[in-house]
PDB file of C-alpha atoms in Angstrom:
ATOM      1  CA  MET A   1      67.413 137.497  83.502  1.00 43.00           C
ATOM      2  CA  ASP A   2      65.015 135.163  85.280  1.00 41.00           C
ATOM      3  CA  THR A   3      66.631 133.909  88.507  1.00 39.00           C
ATOM      4  CA  SER A   4      63.547 132.283  89.978  1.00 36.00           C
ATOM      5  CA  CYS A   5      64.833 128.765  89.281  1.00 37.00           C
ATOM      6  CA  PRO A   6      68.327 127.929  90.631  1.00 34.00           C
ATOM      7  CA  PHE A   7      68.641 124.775  88.495  1.00 33.00           C
ATOM      8  CA  PRO A   8      69.650 124.640  84.819  1.00 38.00           C
ATOM      9  CA  ARG A   9      66.660 124.586  82.512  1.00 38.00           C
ATOM     10  CA  ASN A  10      65.886 121.381  80.595  1.00 41.00           C
ATOM     11  CA  GLN A  11      67.185 119.332  83.508  1.00 40.00           C
ATOM     12  CA  PRO A  12      64.975 117.590  86.085  1.00 44.00           C
ATOM     13  CA  LEU A  13      64.851 119.021  89.592  1.00 38.00           C
ATOM     14  CA  PRO A  14      66.418 116.798  92.225  1.00 43.00           C
ATOM     15  CA  SER A  15      63.714 114.945  94.091  1.00 45.00           C
ATOM     16  CA  PRO A  16      63.580 114.766  97.887  1.00 45.00           C
ATOM     17  CA  TRP A  17      64.247 111.029  97.485  1.00 44.00           C
ATOM     18  CA  SER A  18      67.446 111.597  95.476  1.00 54.00           C
ATOM     19  CA  ARG A  19      68.673 114.167  98.013  1.00 55.00           C
ATOM     20  CA  ALA A  20      67.945 111.757 100.866  1.00 52.00           C
ATOM     21  CA  ARG A  21      69.755 108.965  99.025  1.00 55.00           C
ATOM     22  CA  LYS A  22      72.808 111.136  98.488  1.00 60.00           C
ATOM     23  CA  ALA A  23      72.832 112.201 102.134  1.00 59.00           C
ATOM     24  CA  GLN A  24      72.586 108.585 103.250  1.00 54.00           C
ATOM     25  CA  GLU A  25      75.425 107.522 100.951  1.00 59.00           C
ATOM     26  CA  GLN A  26      77.596 110.368 102.226  1.00 60.00           C
ATOM     27  CA  ALA A  27      76.873 109.333 105.817  1.00 57.00           C
ATOM     28  CA  LEU A  28      77.866 105.721 105.099  1.00 57.00           C
ATOM     29  CA  GLN A  29      80.958 106.908 103.225  1.00 56.00           C
ATOM     30  CA  GLY A  30      81.945 109.084 106.193  1.00 60.00           C
ATOM     31  CA  LEU A  31      81.413 106.197 108.590  1.00 54.00           C
ATOM     32  CA  ALA A  32      83.580 103.896 106.476  1.00 60.00           C
ATOM     33  CA  LEU A  33      86.335 106.541 106.393  1.00 59.00           C
ATOM     34  CA  ALA A  34      86.180 107.022 110.171  1.00 60.00           C
ATOM     35  CA  GLU A  35      86.419 103.294 110.812  1.00 55.00           C
ATOM     36  CA  LEU A  36      89.345 102.905 108.405  1.00 61.00           C
ATOM     37  CA  LYS A  37      91.181 105.594 110.363  1.00 56.00           C
ATOM     38  CA  GLU A  38      90.362 103.826 113.636  1.00 60.00           C
ATOM     39  CA  ARG A  39      91.703 100.562 112.237  1.00 52.00           C
ATOM     40  CA  SER A  40      95.084 102.208 111.679  1.00 53.00           C
ATOM     41  CA  ASN A  41      95.432 102.072 115.467  1.00 56.00           C
ATOM     42  CA  ASN A  42      96.907  98.610 116.148  1.00 53.00           C
ATOM     43  CA  ALA A  43      95.268  98.401 119.556  1.00 43.00           C
ATOM     44  CA  LEU A  44      91.807  98.875 118.052  1.00 46.00           C
ATOM     45  CA  ARG A  45      92.172  96.894 114.816  1.00 47.00           C
ATOM     46  CA  ASN A  46      91.045  93.512 116.115  1.00 50.00           C
ATOM     47  CA  THR A  47      88.066  94.833 118.039  1.00 45.00           C
ATOM     48  CA  ASN A  48      86.883  96.950 115.102  1.00 53.00           C
ATOM     49  CA  SER A  49      87.340  94.321 112.388  1.00 60.00           C
ATOM     50  CA  GLU A  50      83.852  92.830 112.542  1.00 67.00           C
ATOM     51  CA  LEU A  51      82.230  96.261 112.945  1.00 68.00           C
ATOM     52  CA  PHE A  52      84.001  97.571 109.841  1.00 74.00           C
ATOM     53  CA  THR A  53      82.976  94.512 107.832  1.00 79.00           C
ATOM     54  CA  LEU A  54      79.343  94.957 108.858  1.00 80.00           C
ATOM     55  CA  THR A  55      79.423  98.695 108.148  1.00 81.00           C
ATOM     56  CA  TYR A  56      80.756  98.050 104.660  1.00 86.00           C
ATOM     57  CA  GLY A  57      78.121  95.374 104.138  1.00 88.00           C
ATOM     58  CA  ALA A  58      75.423  97.883 105.074  1.00 85.00           C
ATOM     59  CA  LEU A  59      76.848 100.346 102.545  1.00 86.00           C
ATOM     60  CA  VAL A  60      76.815  97.817  99.700  1.00 91.00           C
ATOM     61  CA  THR A  61      73.342  96.610 100.650  1.00 90.00           C
ATOM     62  CA  GLN A  62      71.998 100.159 100.548  1.00 88.00           C
ATOM     63  CA  LEU A  63      73.547 100.816  97.149  1.00 90.00           C
ATOM     64  CA  CYS A  64      72.011  97.605  95.779  1.00 91.00           C
ATOM     65  CA  LYS A  65      68.620  98.883  96.924  1.00 89.00           C
ATOM     66  CA  ASP A  66      69.156 102.344  95.443  1.00 88.00           C
ATOM     67  CA  TYR A  67      70.511 101.402  92.006  1.00 89.00           C
ATOM     68  CA  GLU A  68      68.948  99.212  89.359  1.00 82.00           C
ATOM     69  CA  ASN A  69      71.926  97.149  88.236  1.00 93.00           C
ATOM     70  CA  ASP A  70      75.326  95.950  89.398  1.00 95.00           C
ATOM     71  CA  ASP A  71      77.244  98.192  86.992  1.00 96.00           C
ATOM     72  CA  ASP A  72      75.778 101.291  88.640  1.00 95.00           C
ATOM     73  CA  VAL A  73      76.587  99.925  92.099  1.00 95.00           C
ATOM     74  CA  ASN A  74      80.156  99.151  90.998  1.00 96.00           C
ATOM     75  CA  LYS A  75      80.592 102.712  89.689  1.00 96.00           C
ATOM     76  CA  GLN A  76      79.179 104.182  92.877  1.00 94.00           C
ATOM     77  CA  LEU A  77      81.456 102.060  95.065  1.00 94.00           C
ATOM     78  CA  ASP A  78      84.458 103.226  93.037  1.00 96.00           C
ATOM     79  CA  LYS A  79      83.333 106.844  93.327  1.00 93.00           C
ATOM     80  CA  MET A  80      82.801 106.609  97.072  1.00 91.00           C
ATOM     81  CA  GLY A  81      86.159 104.891  97.462  1.00 92.00           C
ATOM     82  CA  TYR A  82      87.818 107.658  95.474  1.00 95.00           C
ATOM     83  CA  ASN A  83      86.362 110.281  97.805  1.00 91.00           C
ATOM     84  CA  ILE A  84      87.568 108.304 100.819  1.00 90.00           C
ATOM     85  CA  GLY A  85      91.053 107.933  99.310  1.00 92.00           C
ATOM     86  CA  VAL A  86      91.294 111.670  98.719  1.00 92.00           C
ATOM     87  CA  ARG A  87      90.773 112.205 102.451  1.00 89.00           C
ATOM     88  CA  LEU A  88      92.611 109.140 103.750  1.00 88.00           C
ATOM     89  CA  ILE A  89      95.959 109.970 102.135  1.00 91.00           C
ATOM     90  CA  GLU A  90      96.589 112.805 104.577  1.00 89.00           C
ATOM     91  CA  ASP A  91      95.989 110.481 107.529  1.00 87.00           C
ATOM     92  CA  PHE A  92      98.233 107.848 105.963  1.00 89.00           C
ATOM     93  CA  LEU A  93     101.139 110.208 105.327  1.00 90.00           C
ATOM     94  CA  ALA A  94     100.906 111.615 108.849  1.00 88.00           C
ATOM     95  CA  ARG A  95     100.880 108.175 110.506  1.00 85.00           C
ATOM     96  CA  SER A  96     103.385 106.392 108.292  1.00 87.00           C
ATOM     97  CA  ASN A  97     105.974 109.147 107.760  1.00 85.00           C
ATOM     98  CA  VAL A  98     106.447 107.797 104.233  1.00 86.00           C
ATOM     99  CA  GLY A  99     108.206 110.163 101.835  1.00 83.00           C
ATOM    100  CA  ARG A 100     107.662 110.568  98.108  1.00 83.00           C
ATOM    101  CA  CYS A 101     108.112 107.337  96.143  1.00 85.00           C
ATOM    102  CA  HIS A 102     110.679 107.462  93.361  1.00 86.00           C
ATOM    103  CA  ASP A 103     109.104 104.843  91.096  1.00 91.00           C
ATOM    104  CA  PHE A 104     106.060 102.594  90.755  1.00 94.00           C
ATOM    105  CA  ARG A 105     107.804  99.620  92.373  1.00 94.00           C
ATOM    106  CA  GLU A 106     108.416 101.643  95.501  1.00 94.00           C
ATOM    107  CA  THR A 107     104.784 102.746  95.399  1.00 95.00           C
ATOM    108  CA  ALA A 108     103.678  99.122  95.223  1.00 96.00           C
ATOM    109  CA  ASP A 109     105.724  98.270  98.320  1.00 96.00           C
ATOM    110  CA  VAL A 110     104.227 101.145 100.288  1.00 95.00           C
ATOM    111  CA  ILE A 111     100.677 100.169  99.281  1.00 96.00           C
ATOM    112  CA  ALA A 112     101.035  96.476 100.102  1.00 95.00           C
ATOM    113  CA  LYS A 113     103.378  96.484 103.086  1.00 94.00           C
ATOM    114  CA  ILE A 114     102.282  99.669 104.851  1.00 93.00           C
ATOM    115  CA  ALA A 115      98.884 100.953 103.691  1.00 92.00           C
ATOM    116  CA  PHE A 116      97.003  97.630 103.513  1.00 92.00           C
ATOM    117  CA  LYS A 117      98.623  96.502 106.748  1.00 89.00           C
ATOM    118  CA  MET A 118      97.743  99.755 108.480  1.00 87.00           C
ATOM    119  CA  TYR A 119      94.081  99.972 107.473  1.00 86.00           C
ATOM    120  CA  LEU A 120      92.997  96.397 106.745  1.00 87.00           C
ATOM    121  CA  GLY A 121      95.467  94.355 108.762  1.00 87.00           C
ATOM    122  CA  ILE A 122      96.656  92.342 105.753  1.00 91.00           C
ATOM    123  CA  THR A 123      99.744  92.351 103.535  1.00 94.00           C
ATOM    124  CA  PRO A 124      98.968  91.490  99.904  1.00 96.00           C
ATOM    125  CA  SER A 125     101.596  89.852  97.723  1.00 97.00           C
ATOM    126  CA  ILE A 126     102.993  91.919  94.854  1.00 97.00           C
ATOM    127  CA  THR A 127     103.302  89.922  91.649  1.00 97.00           C
ATOM    128  CA  ASN A 128     102.828  89.795  87.872  1.00 96.00           C
ATOM    129  CA  TRP A 129     104.864  92.885  87.034  1.00 97.00           C
ATOM    130  CA  SER A 130     104.642  94.017  83.432  1.00 97.00           C
ATOM    131  CA  PRO A 131     107.936  94.143  81.457  1.00 96.00           C
ATOM    132  CA  GLY A 132     107.826  97.936  81.550  1.00 94.00           C
ATOM    133  CA  GLY A 133     107.345  98.073  85.308  1.00 94.00           C
ATOM    134  CA  ASP A 134     104.147 100.090  84.997  1.00 96.00           C
ATOM    135  CA  GLU A 135     101.654  97.403  86.005  1.00 97.00           C
ATOM    136  CA  PHE A 136     101.403  94.857  88.808  1.00 97.00           C
ATOM    137  CA  SER A 137      98.953  92.745  90.794  1.00 98.00           C
ATOM    138  CA  LEU A 138      98.097  92.708  94.478  1.00 97.00           C
ATOM    139  CA  ILE A 139      97.101  89.225  95.633  1.00 97.00           C
ATOM    140  CA  LEU A 140      94.820  89.203  98.666  1.00 95.00           C
ATOM    141  CA  GLU A 141      94.637  85.749 100.216  1.00 88.00           C
ATOM    142  CA  ASN A 142      92.324  87.202 102.847  1.00 89.00           C
ATOM    143  CA  ASN A 143      89.965  90.120 102.210  1.00 91.00           C
ATOM    144  CA  PRO A 144      88.370  91.343 105.460  1.00 87.00           C
ATOM    145  CA  LEU A 145      85.617  93.139 103.536  1.00 89.00           C
ATOM    146  CA  VAL A 146      84.067  89.849 102.453  1.00 91.00           C
ATOM    147  CA  ASP A 147      83.941  88.062 105.807  1.00 85.00           C
ATOM    148  CA  PHE A 148      80.416  86.627 106.287  1.00 82.00           C
ATOM    149  CA  VAL A 149      79.529  87.590 102.674  1.00 87.00           C
ATOM    150  CA  GLU A 150      77.979  85.429  99.965  1.00 87.00           C
ATOM    151  CA  LEU A 151      76.892  86.959  96.668  1.00 86.00           C
ATOM    152  CA  PRO A 152      73.284  86.163  95.693  1.00 85.00           C
ATOM    153  CA  ASP A 153      72.674  84.800  92.196  1.00 85.00           C
ATOM    154  CA  ASN A 154      71.013  88.016  91.039  1.00 89.00           C
ATOM    155  CA  HIS A 155      74.192  90.018  91.761  1.00 91.00           C
ATOM    156  CA  SER A 156      76.701  87.900  89.845  1.00 89.00           C
ATOM    157  CA  THR A 157      78.363  90.972  88.262  1.00 93.00           C
ATOM    158  CA  LEU A 158      78.676  92.934  91.501  1.00 96.00           C
ATOM    159  CA  ILE A 159      82.277  93.837  92.369  1.00 97.00           C
ATOM    160  CA  TYR A 160      81.627  93.756  96.088  1.00 95.00           C
ATOM    161  CA  SER A 161      84.962  95.258  97.220  1.00 95.00           C
ATOM    162  CA  ASN A 162      85.208  97.840  94.433  1.00 96.00           C
ATOM    163  CA  LEU A 163      85.496 100.572  97.046  1.00 94.00           C
ATOM    164  CA  LEU A 164      89.149  99.520  97.452  1.00 95.00           C
ATOM    165  CA  CYS A 165      89.884 100.379  93.824  1.00 97.00           C
ATOM    166  CA  GLY A 166      88.478 103.855  94.316  1.00 96.00           C
ATOM    167  CA  VAL A 167      90.428 104.365  97.544  1.00 95.00           C
ATOM    168  CA  LEU A 168      93.704 103.490  95.814  1.00 96.00           C
ATOM    169  CA  ARG A 169      92.889 105.662  92.812  1.00 96.00           C
ATOM    170  CA  GLY A 170      91.896 108.684  94.930  1.00 95.00           C
ATOM    171  CA  ALA A 171      94.825 108.438  97.332  1.00 94.00           C
ATOM    172  CA  LEU A 172      97.417 108.128  94.560  1.00 95.00           C
ATOM    173  CA  GLU A 173      95.882 111.006  92.638  1.00 95.00           C
ATOM    174  CA  MET A 174      96.558 113.213  95.671  1.00 93.00           C
ATOM    175  CA  VAL A 175     100.260 112.424  95.286  1.00 91.00           C
ATOM    176  CA  GLN A 176     100.211 113.187  91.539  1.00 92.00           C
ATOM    177  CA  MET A 177      99.855 109.630  90.232  1.00 93.00           C
ATOM    178  CA  ALA A 178      97.047 108.667  87.858  1.00 95.00           C
ATOM    179  CA  VAL A 179      96.389 104.929  87.971  1.00 97.00           C
ATOM    180  CA  ASP A 180      93.900 102.401  86.694  1.00 98.00           C
ATOM    181  CA  VAL A 181      92.751  99.941  89.372  1.00 98.00           C
ATOM    182  CA  LYS A 182      90.451  96.964  88.891  1.00 97.00           C
ATOM    183  CA  PHE A 183      89.617  93.532  90.275  1.00 97.00           C
ATOM    184  CA  VAL A 184      90.589  90.647  87.999  1.00 97.00           C
ATOM    185  CA  GLN A 185      89.946  87.789  90.450  1.00 96.00           C
ATOM    186  CA  ASP A 186      87.585  87.555  93.399  1.00 96.00           C
ATOM    187  CA  THR A 187      87.086  84.756  95.925  1.00 93.00           C
ATOM    188  CA  LEU A 188      83.415  85.751  96.144  1.00 92.00           C
ATOM    189  CA  LYS A 189      83.091  84.590  92.539  1.00 92.00           C
ATOM    190  CA  GLY A 190      84.845  81.277  93.032  1.00 90.00           C
ATOM    191  CA  ASP A 191      88.452  82.317  92.381  1.00 93.00           C
ATOM    192  CA  SER A 192      91.141  80.918  94.676  1.00 90.00           C
ATOM    193  CA  VAL A 193      92.467  84.403  95.501  1.00 92.00           C
ATOM    194  CA  THR A 194      91.432  88.013  95.171  1.00 96.00           C
ATOM    195  CA  GLU A 195      93.578  89.958  92.694  1.00 97.00           C
ATOM    196  CA  ILE A 196      93.673  93.718  92.189  1.00 98.00           C
ATOM    197  CA  ARG A 197      95.451  94.907  89.041  1.00 98.00           C
ATOM    198  CA  MET A 198      97.102  98.338  89.154  1.00 98.00           C
ATOM    199  CA  LYS A 199      98.459 100.208  86.128  1.00 97.00           C
ATOM    200  CA  PHE A 200     100.379 103.478  86.173  1.00 96.00           C
ATOM    201  CA  LEU A 201      98.904 105.897  83.623  1.00 96.00           C
ATOM    202  CA  ARG A 202     100.750 109.164  84.028  1.00 94.00           C
ATOM    203  CA  ARG A 203     102.264 111.657  86.417  1.00 92.00           C
ATOM    204  CA  ILE A 204      99.802 114.433  87.215  1.00 88.00           C
ATOM    205  CA  GLU A 205     101.181 117.951  86.932  1.00 80.00           C
ATOM    206  CA  ASP A 206     101.221 119.891  90.197  1.00 67.00           C
ATOM    207  CA  ASN A 207      99.128 122.692  88.724  1.00 51.00           C
ATOM    208  CA  LEU A 208      96.205 120.424  87.921  1.00 47.00           C
ATOM    209  CA  PRO A 209      93.720 120.406  90.827  1.00 49.00           C
ATOM    210  CA  ALA A 210      92.308 117.107  92.044  1.00 51.00           C
ATOM    211  CA  GLY A 211      89.448 116.495  94.396  1.00 52.00           C
ATOM    212  CA  GLU A 212      86.203 114.735  94.999  1.00 53.00           C
ATOM    213  CA  GLU A 213      84.211 113.173  92.194  1.00 52.00           C
TER     214      GLU A 213
END
């Protein structure tokens, strides 16, 4: 068996540029995670607010340079957010002392009143529950990620704060909850509020491993 090439045949070798891009994205992702953890300290939240906003802006700007269209940037932001959420949940549980939620309504309260407050300094409103209680909206009257931000005309389909969707998805997956998370309104696109829609999909069995994407 020929073992001279460590990569699968019929697939292109990763270029030095692609490896450098991945390393840069991982560095920005790690920096965003570190600053989110710092913001959970009430004494530091105000002083770090502008720094976190600028760091996130640098991350989005880099992705827009690296990928050809907004859809790819949106997917990458969700993926990076997922990886952050997978790590952030441990910090959240340790700091908040929150126990296991018994239903999706309790989960919604924890997300809005504790998690968002802890890491972003805001408390979204919970509204628009579905009749079955498996879907709701978070209304953000103020989104600190978009301070100082204005979307250029050539990025009209960019979901600038899509990292938040990935964070929520990754964190909840670590506590055995599969959810769908998406933005349905965005003040950056002229809407009066920012709305994140969350839908419970299923309970994940304990024997199914979860991890980074």
